[in-house]
Amino acid sequence: MESSSGSTRREATRQKLYEAAVTLIAEQGFSATTVDEIAERAGVAKGTVYYNFASKSVLFEELLRHGVELLTASLKEAAERTAAAGGSKTDALDAMIRAGLVFIDRYPAFTQLYVAELWRTNRAWQSTLMVVRQQAVAVVENVLREGIEGGEFHEAIDVSLTASALVGMVLVAALDWKAFQPERSLDDVHSALSRLLQGRVSGRG
Protein backbone atom coordinates (compact mmCIF):
# COMPACT_ATOMS: atom_id res chain seq x y z
CA MET A 1 0.00 0.00 0.00
CA GLU A 2 1.32 3.46 -0.95
CA SER A 3 2.13 5.83 1.93
CA SER A 4 0.37 9.18 2.07
CA SER A 5 3.65 10.99 1.31
CA GLY A 6 4.25 8.63 -1.63
CA SER A 7 0.71 9.22 -2.85
CA THR A 8 1.14 13.01 -2.57
CA ARG A 9 4.45 12.80 -4.45
CA ARG A 10 2.85 10.71 -7.20
CA GLU A 11 -0.04 13.17 -7.47
CA ALA A 12 2.45 16.05 -7.81
CA THR A 13 4.28 14.14 -10.58
CA ARG A 14 1.02 13.45 -12.41
CA GLN A 15 0.12 17.14 -12.13
CA LYS A 16 3.48 18.07 -13.71
CA LEU A 17 2.84 15.59 -16.53
CA TYR A 18 -0.68 16.96 -17.10
CA GLU A 19 0.68 20.51 -17.32
CA ALA A 20 3.48 19.50 -19.69
CA ALA A 21 1.13 17.47 -21.91
CA VAL A 22 -1.60 20.08 -22.13
CA THR A 23 0.88 22.81 -23.08
CA LEU A 24 2.66 20.73 -25.72
CA ILE A 25 -0.52 19.32 -27.24
CA ALA A 26 -2.06 22.80 -27.41
CA GLU A 27 1.11 24.03 -29.15
CA GLN A 28 1.66 21.24 -31.69
CA GLY A 29 -1.24 18.77 -31.61
CA PHE A 30 -1.66 15.32 -30.10
CA SER A 31 -0.02 13.28 -32.89
CA ALA A 32 3.08 15.47 -33.07
CA THR A 33 3.68 15.41 -29.32
CA THR A 34 5.93 12.60 -28.08
CA VAL A 35 6.26 10.99 -24.66
CA ASP A 36 9.93 12.08 -24.69
CA GLU A 37 8.88 15.72 -25.08
CA ILE A 38 6.27 15.43 -22.32
CA ALA A 39 8.86 13.92 -19.96
CA GLU A 40 11.43 16.60 -20.85
CA ARG A 41 8.92 19.46 -20.38
CA ALA A 42 7.82 17.98 -17.02
CA GLY A 43 11.44 17.52 -15.92
CA VAL A 44 11.11 13.77 -15.34
CA ALA A 45 12.51 10.57 -16.87
CA LYS A 46 10.59 8.97 -19.73
CA GLY A 47 10.03 5.88 -17.55
CA THR A 48 8.16 8.07 -15.05
CA VAL A 49 5.53 8.83 -17.70
CA TYR A 50 4.93 5.12 -18.30
CA TYR A 51 4.96 4.40 -14.56
CA ASN A 52 2.04 6.80 -14.14
CA PHE A 53 0.24 6.26 -17.46
CA ALA A 54 0.20 3.19 -19.71
CA SER A 55 0.50 5.28 -22.88
CA LYS A 56 0.29 8.79 -24.30
CA SER A 57 -3.39 8.17 -25.09
CA VAL A 58 -4.11 7.15 -21.49
CA LEU A 59 -2.27 10.24 -20.23
CA PHE A 60 -4.38 12.46 -22.49
CA GLU A 61 -7.62 10.72 -21.50
CA GLU A 62 -6.77 11.17 -17.82
CA LEU A 63 -5.80 14.79 -18.49
CA LEU A 64 -9.24 15.48 -20.00
CA ARG A 65 -10.97 13.70 -17.12
CA HIS A 66 -8.90 15.55 -14.51
CA GLY A 67 -9.53 18.94 -16.09
CA VAL A 68 -13.29 18.55 -16.48
CA GLU A 69 -13.57 17.20 -12.93
CA LEU A 70 -11.76 20.32 -11.67
CA LEU A 71 -14.19 22.49 -13.64
CA THR A 72 -17.18 20.52 -12.31
CA ALA A 73 -15.96 20.90 -8.73
CA SER A 74 -15.56 24.66 -9.14
CA LEU A 75 -19.08 25.01 -10.62
CA LYS A 76 -20.56 22.95 -7.79
CA GLU A 77 -18.70 24.96 -5.17
CA ALA A 78 -19.98 28.24 -6.68
CA ALA A 79 -23.59 26.97 -6.55
CA GLU A 80 -23.23 25.71 -2.98
CA ARG A 81 -21.60 28.95 -1.82
CA THR A 82 -24.46 30.97 -3.33
CA ALA A 83 -27.08 28.75 -1.69
CA ALA A 84 -25.34 29.04 1.69
CA ALA A 85 -25.41 32.84 1.36
CA GLY A 86 -29.15 32.75 0.65
CA GLY A 87 -28.82 33.71 -3.02
CA SER A 88 -31.35 32.93 -5.74
CA LYS A 89 -30.92 30.26 -8.42
CA THR A 90 -30.16 33.03 -10.92
CA ASP A 91 -27.41 34.18 -8.55
CA ALA A 92 -26.13 30.60 -8.46
CA LEU A 93 -26.00 30.41 -12.26
CA ASP A 94 -24.25 33.78 -12.35
CA ALA A 95 -21.69 32.57 -9.79
CA MET A 96 -21.15 29.44 -11.89
CA ILE A 97 -20.53 31.54 -15.01
CA ARG A 98 -17.88 33.44 -13.09
CA ALA A 99 -16.36 30.21 -11.73
CA GLY A 100 -16.19 28.87 -15.28
CA LEU A 101 -14.44 32.02 -16.50
CA VAL A 102 -11.96 31.88 -13.59
CA PHE A 103 -11.20 28.24 -14.45
CA ILE A 104 -10.70 29.02 -18.15
CA ASP A 105 -8.56 32.06 -17.31
CA ARG A 106 -6.35 29.75 -15.27
CA TYR A 107 -6.31 26.84 -17.76
CA PRO A 108 -6.74 28.32 -21.26
CA ALA A 109 -4.73 25.58 -23.02
CA PHE A 110 -6.84 22.88 -21.39
CA THR A 111 -10.07 24.61 -22.42
CA GLN A 112 -8.87 24.93 -26.00
CA LEU A 113 -8.08 21.19 -26.10
CA TYR A 114 -11.34 20.20 -24.45
CA VAL A 115 -13.48 22.16 -26.90
CA ALA A 116 -11.49 20.77 -29.87
CA GLU A 117 -11.88 17.20 -28.62
CA LEU A 118 -15.64 17.55 -28.22
CA TRP A 119 -15.91 17.75 -32.02
CA ARG A 120 -13.83 14.66 -32.76
CA THR A 121 -15.54 11.28 -33.01
CA ASN A 122 -12.65 8.91 -33.66
CA ARG A 123 -10.79 9.17 -30.36
CA ALA A 124 -10.31 6.31 -27.90
CA TRP A 125 -11.30 8.63 -25.05
CA GLN A 126 -14.54 9.90 -26.61
CA SER A 127 -16.78 7.95 -24.19
CA THR A 128 -14.79 9.18 -21.16
CA LEU A 129 -15.09 12.74 -22.42
CA MET A 130 -18.86 12.40 -22.81
CA VAL A 131 -19.21 11.07 -19.25
CA VAL A 132 -17.20 13.88 -17.62
CA ARG A 133 -18.85 16.54 -19.81
CA GLN A 134 -22.23 15.29 -18.59
CA GLN A 135 -21.04 15.60 -14.98
CA ALA A 136 -20.27 19.29 -15.53
CA VAL A 137 -23.57 19.93 -17.34
CA ALA A 138 -25.49 18.03 -14.61
CA VAL A 139 -24.38 20.58 -11.99
CA VAL A 140 -26.05 23.32 -14.03
CA GLU A 141 -29.09 21.12 -14.70
CA ASN A 142 -29.61 20.64 -10.94
CA VAL A 143 -29.72 24.39 -10.33
CA LEU A 144 -32.17 24.88 -13.21
CA ARG A 145 -34.46 22.12 -11.87
CA GLU A 146 -34.38 23.61 -8.38
CA GLY A 147 -35.23 27.00 -9.88
CA ILE A 148 -38.23 25.53 -11.73
CA GLU A 149 -39.43 23.69 -8.60
CA GLY A 150 -39.11 26.89 -6.57
CA GLY A 151 -41.02 28.92 -9.16
CA GLU A 152 -38.04 31.13 -10.03
CA PHE A 153 -37.69 29.75 -13.59
CA HIS A 154 -40.41 29.05 -16.13
CA GLU A 155 -41.48 25.40 -16.17
CA ALA A 156 -41.28 25.32 -19.98
CA ILE A 157 -37.48 25.58 -19.85
CA ASP A 158 -35.70 22.68 -21.56
CA VAL A 159 -33.33 21.85 -18.68
CA SER A 160 -30.90 19.69 -20.63
CA LEU A 161 -30.51 22.04 -23.58
CA THR A 162 -30.41 25.19 -21.43
CA ALA A 163 -27.67 23.73 -19.21
CA SER A 164 -25.61 22.73 -22.28
CA ALA A 165 -26.16 26.19 -23.77
CA LEU A 166 -24.94 27.93 -20.60
CA VAL A 167 -21.82 25.77 -20.37
CA GLY A 168 -21.19 26.23 -24.09
CA MET A 169 -21.67 29.99 -23.84
CA VAL A 170 -19.03 30.27 -21.14
CA LEU A 171 -16.55 28.03 -22.97
CA VAL A 172 -16.86 29.72 -26.36
CA ALA A 173 -17.03 33.28 -25.00
CA ALA A 174 -13.96 32.64 -22.85
CA LEU A 175 -11.98 31.20 -25.76
CA ASP A 176 -12.94 34.20 -27.87
CA TRP A 177 -11.86 36.47 -25.01
CA LYS A 178 -8.48 34.74 -24.68
CA ALA A 179 -7.80 34.58 -28.43
CA PHE A 180 -9.20 37.86 -29.74
CA GLN A 181 -9.94 40.23 -26.83
CA PRO A 182 -7.25 39.50 -24.22
CA GLU A 183 -7.17 43.14 -23.13
CA ARG A 184 -10.62 42.73 -21.54
CA SER A 185 -10.82 41.93 -17.84
CA LEU A 186 -12.52 38.89 -16.35
CA ASP A 187 -15.03 41.23 -14.68
CA ASP A 188 -15.85 42.75 -18.06
CA VAL A 189 -16.48 39.36 -19.70
CA HIS A 190 -18.48 38.15 -16.70
CA SER A 191 -20.63 41.28 -16.81
CA ALA A 192 -21.49 40.69 -20.51
CA LEU A 193 -22.45 37.04 -19.90
CA SER A 194 -24.37 38.01 -16.77
CA ARG A 195 -26.54 40.34 -18.87
CA LEU A 196 -27.31 37.46 -21.24
CA LEU A 197 -28.24 35.19 -18.34
CA GLN A 198 -30.58 37.75 -16.83
CA GLY A 199 -32.25 38.61 -20.12
CA ARG A 200 -31.02 42.19 -20.14
CA VAL A 201 -29.75 42.27 -23.72
CA SER A 202 -32.92 43.55 -25.37
CA GLY A 203 -34.81 46.55 -24.03
CA ARG A 204 -34.03 48.14 -20.70
CA GLY A 205 -35.08 45.40 -18.30
C-alpha positions as MATLAB code, in Angstrom:
seq = 'MESSSGSTRREATRQKLYEAAVTLIAEQGFSATTVDEIAERAGVAKGTVYYNFASKSVLFEELLRHGVELLTASLKEAAERTAAAGGSKTDALDAMIRAGLVFIDRYPAFTQLYVAELWRTNRAWQSTLMVVRQQAVAVVENVLREGIEGGEFHEAIDVSLTASALVGMVLVAALDWKAFQPERSLDDVHSALSRLLQGRVSGRG';
ca = [
       0.000    0.000    0.000;
       1.317    3.462   -0.949;
       2.133    5.827    1.927;
       0.368    9.183    2.075;
       3.651   10.994    1.313;
       4.252    8.628   -1.633;
       0.708    9.223   -2.848;
       1.136   13.012   -2.571;
       4.447   12.801   -4.446;
       2.854   10.710   -7.201;
      -0.037   13.171   -7.471;
       2.454   16.049   -7.812;
       4.281   14.142  -10.575;
       1.019   13.449  -12.408;
       0.125   17.137  -12.130;
       3.479   18.067  -13.706;
       2.839   15.588  -16.525;
      -0.677   16.964  -17.097;
       0.677   20.510  -17.323;
       3.483   19.499  -19.694;
       1.133   17.466  -21.908;
      -1.597   20.076  -22.134;
       0.880   22.809  -23.083;
       2.665   20.735  -25.715;
      -0.516   19.317  -27.242;
      -2.061   22.801  -27.408;
       1.107   24.031  -29.148;
       1.656   21.241  -31.689;
      -1.237   18.773  -31.606;
      -1.663   15.320  -30.101;
      -0.021   13.278  -32.887;
       3.078   15.470  -33.075;
       3.682   15.408  -29.317;
       5.930   12.595  -28.085;
       6.262   10.991  -24.661;
       9.931   12.081  -24.693;
       8.876   15.719  -25.084;
       6.270   15.435  -22.316;
       8.863   13.924  -19.964;
      11.429   16.600  -20.847;
       8.918   19.458  -20.378;
       7.822   17.984  -17.024;
      11.435   17.524  -15.922;
      11.105   13.765  -15.336;
      12.510   10.572  -16.865;
      10.588    8.967  -19.729;
      10.034    5.884  -17.547;
       8.161    8.070  -15.055;
       5.534    8.828  -17.701;
       4.932    5.123  -18.296;
       4.956    4.398  -14.557;
       2.044    6.804  -14.144;
       0.236    6.257  -17.455;
       0.196    3.189  -19.711;
       0.502    5.284  -22.884;
       0.294    8.791  -24.295;
      -3.390    8.173  -25.092;
      -4.106    7.149  -21.493;
      -2.269   10.244  -20.235;
      -4.378   12.457  -22.494;
      -7.615   10.719  -21.502;
      -6.774   11.174  -17.819;
      -5.797   14.787  -18.487;
      -9.240   15.477  -20.001;
     -10.971   13.697  -17.120;
      -8.899   15.551  -14.513;
      -9.527   18.944  -16.090;
     -13.286   18.550  -16.481;
     -13.569   17.197  -12.930;
     -11.760   20.319  -11.674;
     -14.192   22.489  -13.643;
     -17.184   20.520  -12.309;
     -15.960   20.898   -8.729;
     -15.561   24.663   -9.143;
     -19.082   25.006  -10.622;
     -20.557   22.951   -7.789;
     -18.695   24.956   -5.168;
     -19.981   28.235   -6.679;
     -23.590   26.972   -6.554;
     -23.233   25.711   -2.976;
     -21.597   28.949   -1.817;
     -24.457   30.975   -3.331;
     -27.085   28.748   -1.687;
     -25.337   29.041    1.695;
     -25.406   32.841    1.361;
     -29.148   32.754    0.646;
     -28.823   33.714   -3.020;
     -31.353   32.928   -5.736;
     -30.918   30.256   -8.415;
     -30.165   33.032  -10.918;
     -27.415   34.185   -8.545;
     -26.125   30.596   -8.458;
     -26.000   30.405  -12.262;
     -24.250   33.777  -12.354;
     -21.689   32.565   -9.790;
     -21.150   29.439  -11.895;
     -20.533   31.539  -15.008;
     -17.877   33.439  -13.088;
     -16.362   30.214  -11.726;
     -16.191   28.874  -15.282;
     -14.443   32.016  -16.495;
     -11.961   31.879  -13.589;
     -11.201   28.243  -14.453;
     -10.696   29.019  -18.151;
      -8.561   32.055  -17.313;
      -6.353   29.751  -15.269;
      -6.315   26.838  -17.762;
      -6.738   28.321  -21.261;
      -4.731   25.583  -23.023;
      -6.845   22.879  -21.394;
     -10.066   24.611  -22.421;
      -8.869   24.926  -26.004;
      -8.075   21.185  -26.100;
     -11.337   20.197  -24.446;
     -13.476   22.161  -26.897;
     -11.489   20.770  -29.872;
     -11.878   17.196  -28.622;
     -15.643   17.549  -28.218;
     -15.913   17.746  -32.017;
     -13.827   14.659  -32.762;
     -15.538   11.284  -33.014;
     -12.645    8.909  -33.659;
     -10.791    9.168  -30.356;
     -10.314    6.307  -27.896;
     -11.297    8.634  -25.050;
     -14.544    9.903  -26.607;
     -16.777    7.952  -24.187;
     -14.794    9.185  -21.161;
     -15.091   12.742  -22.421;
     -18.860   12.405  -22.807;
     -19.207   11.074  -19.248;
     -17.197   13.879  -17.624;
     -18.855   16.536  -19.810;
     -22.229   15.293  -18.589;
     -21.041   15.599  -14.976;
     -20.271   19.292  -15.535;
     -23.574   19.931  -17.335;
     -25.493   18.033  -14.608;
     -24.384   20.575  -11.993;
     -26.054   23.321  -14.032;
     -29.095   21.124  -14.698;
     -29.611   20.639  -10.945;
     -29.715   24.390  -10.333;
     -32.171   24.877  -13.214;
     -34.460   22.115  -11.869;
     -34.379   23.608   -8.377;
     -35.231   27.000   -9.884;
     -38.231   25.531  -11.726;
     -39.427   23.691   -8.601;
     -39.111   26.892   -6.574;
     -41.020   28.922   -9.163;
     -38.037   31.134  -10.033;
     -37.688   29.755  -13.590;
     -40.412   29.050  -16.135;
     -41.481   25.404  -16.170;
     -41.282   25.321  -19.985;
     -37.476   25.577  -19.854;
     -35.696   22.681  -21.558;
     -33.331   21.852  -18.684;
     -30.895   19.688  -20.628;
     -30.512   22.043  -23.585;
     -30.407   25.187  -21.428;
     -27.665   23.727  -19.213;
     -25.612   22.728  -22.280;
     -26.156   26.195  -23.771;
     -24.945   27.932  -20.598;
     -21.816   25.767  -20.370;
     -21.193   26.232  -24.093;
     -21.672   29.995  -23.843;
     -19.031   30.273  -21.135;
     -16.545   28.029  -22.973;
     -16.856   29.718  -26.357;
     -17.028   33.276  -24.999;
     -13.959   32.644  -22.848;
     -11.983   31.200  -25.761;
     -12.944   34.202  -27.875;
     -11.859   36.466  -25.009;
      -8.478   34.742  -24.680;
      -7.803   34.577  -28.426;
      -9.203   37.855  -29.739;
      -9.937   40.228  -26.834;
      -7.245   39.499  -24.218;
      -7.173   43.138  -23.135;
     -10.622   42.733  -21.540;
     -10.819   41.934  -17.842;
     -12.515   38.890  -16.349;
     -15.032   41.231  -14.678;
     -15.846   42.752  -18.062;
     -16.481   39.361  -19.702;
     -18.484   38.149  -16.702;
     -20.634   41.285  -16.814;
     -21.494   40.690  -20.508;
     -22.454   37.041  -19.900;
     -24.373   38.008  -16.768;
     -26.541   40.339  -18.868;
     -27.308   37.463  -21.237;
     -28.238   35.189  -18.344;
     -30.579   37.745  -16.833;
     -32.248   38.606  -20.125;
     -31.024   42.194  -20.142;
     -29.753   42.265  -23.721;
     -32.922   43.555  -25.367;
     -34.807   46.549  -24.030;
     -34.030   48.139  -20.701;
     -35.075   45.398  -18.300;
];
